[in-house]
Each structure stands twice: as C-alpha cells, then as structure tokens.
C-alpha cells in the first residue's frame, strides 16, 4: 500500500522530535521578546508549515492570530520548478498587521520570494520569515530570513510537515528519504 511508513524508507534521522521541540521553544522565546507589545499574524504556508505552526504557537505569549495560504511550487517532483501558484488565499486583509510567515523549509527561496512580493502589495506593517529548516546551500534568490530552526544539507527531507508525494507529513521528526525511493 502506498504511503505506509516504515524504517525501510529512512536513510537516517536528521533531526529528532526532541531536538525539534527544544529548538521551537528557543525560537518562541525570541519571537515573544522581539514582538513584545505587538499583535502578530502568524501566516502559515500550507501544507508543510502546519506542524511547525501548531507547536511554535503553543509557546507564544504575545497575542497571535493565524491565517493560512496555500502555495505550490513543486508538483510531485523533488526539485524546485520555480513555478509558483497560490492554491488557497488568505481569508483576512493583512493591511497594517505584523505578519510572521511560518514555513517548513526554504530551499531555492523562489516560493517565498514570490510570496513576499505578493504580500508587500497588501500593505502589512511588517513582514518577517520564520522557517524550521533552511537549505541555505540551494538558495537562488536572496531573501531575508529572520528566524531559522536548523540549517540543513542538500538532501531530500521528509517528516514534520514535509512530504514525499503527500505522505509522511505526520512523522514527528525529520529524516532523509532513501534516494532509491525518489530516483527510481
Ligand atoms: P523553494 O521555492 O525552492 O524555496 O521551495 C520551498 C518549498 O519546497 C518548501 O515549502 C517545500 O514544500 C518544498 N521542499 C523543499 N525542499 C524540500 C525537501 O527536502 N523535502 C520536502 N519538500 C521540500
Ligand atoms: Mg511547502
């Protein structure tokens, strides 16, 4: 059956559940400090950002609202296509709001670069980026990333929101997928 999880598909565990949760607490503490006295709109990028949003937001003590935007740049391939499209737009206006983008991973940066340009036109008070993972070595466009959980190597990563063909987002840690699963 497709999408069944077993250790057979795991090349190695890159970031354990405990490491993720500890780092999230540190990021939340920093965000609480930086946004003290402000209201923040957490803008989650679907679908990968949802685990991170859920866990991070539990540790935020500042007032937060949440909204969701669906963006697709990958199809089912494992390489960035550079073609970005909004599959689900925000429900509320962001005008005058402090927007904190919550993303699972930044790879080429093409997705976020497009999104930031799109959001800037809507006149938010500020836009910052918070990503759990940063595949910095693959960056093709320069974007300012304000909060990074972990800098990661250029391998195909799965789990904790990241999918392979829509599966495994629910796995509570980040692992390297055995290359034979996406090269064949
Ligand atoms: P970018 O536009 O190249 O920065 O791609 C960003 C998006 O590609 C992320 O939001 C992910 O959905 C996806 N992505 C990039 N690297 C990986 C990976 O290693 N595993 C799963 N998805 C990835
Ligand atoms: Mg994504």
mmCIF file of N, CA, C and O and ligand atoms in Angstrom, residues 45-49 71 73 103-105 111 161-163 169, ligand 2:
data_model
loop_
_atom_site.group_PDB
_atom_site.id
_atom_site.type_symbol
_atom_site.label_atom_id
_atom_site.label_comp_id
_atom_site.label_asym_id
_atom_site.label_seq_id
_atom_site.Cartn_x
_atom_site.Cartn_y
_atom_site.Cartn_z
ATOM 1 N N UNK A 45 2.274 28.734 5.800
ATOM 2 C CA UNK A 45 2.287 28.273 4.417
ATOM 3 C C UNK A 45 1.921 26.784 4.389
ATOM 4 O O UNK A 45 2.607 25.951 4.977
ATOM 5 N N UNK A 46 0.806 26.539 3.741
ATOM 6 C CA UNK A 46 0.302 25.168 3.629
ATOM 7 C C UNK A 46 1.062 24.417 2.547
ATOM 8 O O UNK A 46 1.488 25.021 1.583
ATOM 9 N N UNK A 47 1.184 23.109 2.654
ATOM 10 C CA UNK A 47 0.697 22.405 3.818
ATOM 11 C C UNK A 47 1.822 22.172 4.838
ATOM 12 O O UNK A 47 1.581 21.887 5.999
ATOM 13 N N UNK A 48 3.061 22.318 4.364
ATOM 14 C CA UNK A 48 4.222 21.929 5.163
ATOM 15 C C UNK A 48 4.386 22.647 6.489
ATOM 16 O O UNK A 48 4.944 22.101 7.423
ATOM 17 N N UNK A 49 3.898 23.889 6.577
ATOM 18 C CA UNK A 49 4.132 24.687 7.783
ATOM 19 C C UNK A 49 3.222 24.371 8.949
ATOM 20 O O UNK A 49 3.406 24.902 10.048
ATOM 21 N N UNK A 71 0.426 27.483 -1.244
ATOM 22 C CA UNK A 71 1.310 27.818 -2.349
ATOM 23 C C UNK A 71 1.896 26.537 -2.891
ATOM 24 O O UNK A 71 2.252 25.647 -2.129
ATOM 25 N N UNK A 73 4.811 24.984 -5.500
ATOM 26 C CA UNK A 73 5.936 25.243 -6.407
ATOM 27 C C UNK A 73 6.575 23.940 -6.862
ATOM 28 O O UNK A 73 7.482 23.934 -7.668
ATOM 29 N N UNK A 103 7.061 28.810 7.794
ATOM 30 C CA UNK A 103 7.353 27.916 6.670
ATOM 31 C C UNK A 103 8.100 26.681 7.171
ATOM 32 O O UNK A 103 8.819 26.739 8.161
ATOM 33 N N UNK A 104 7.934 25.570 6.476
ATOM 34 C CA UNK A 104 8.646 24.355 6.877
ATOM 35 C C UNK A 104 10.111 24.400 6.460
ATOM 36 O O UNK A 104 11.003 24.148 7.254
ATOM 37 N N UNK A 105 10.337 24.729 5.184
ATOM 38 C CA UNK A 105 11.709 24.696 4.677
ATOM 39 C C UNK A 105 11.870 25.716 3.556
ATOM 40 O O UNK A 105 10.965 25.906 2.755
ATOM 41 N N UNK A 111 9.795 30.273 -3.843
ATOM 42 C CA UNK A 111 8.428 30.320 -3.322
ATOM 43 C C UNK A 111 8.233 31.544 -2.427
ATOM 44 O O UNK A 111 7.296 32.320 -2.608
ATOM 45 N N UNK A 161 5.808 17.748 8.704
ATOM 46 C CA UNK A 161 5.198 18.680 7.754
ATOM 47 C C UNK A 161 5.674 18.499 6.329
ATOM 48 O O UNK A 161 4.947 18.775 5.375
ATOM 49 N N UNK A 162 6.911 18.016 6.181
ATOM 50 C CA UNK A 162 7.468 17.812 4.833
ATOM 51 C C UNK A 162 6.982 16.479 4.260
ATOM 52 O O UNK A 162 7.026 15.459 4.949
ATOM 53 N N UNK A 163 6.592 16.525 3.017
ATOM 54 C CA UNK A 163 6.016 15.323 2.424
ATOM 55 C C UNK A 163 6.892 14.710 1.336
ATOM 56 O O UNK A 163 7.740 15.377 0.742
ATOM 57 N N UNK A 169 3.891 13.554 6.258
ATOM 58 C CA UNK A 169 3.903 14.853 6.943
ATOM 59 C C UNK A 169 3.700 14.673 8.445
ATOM 60 O O UNK A 169 4.066 15.518 9.246
HETATM 61 MG MG1 LIG B 2 5.940 23.838 1.498
#
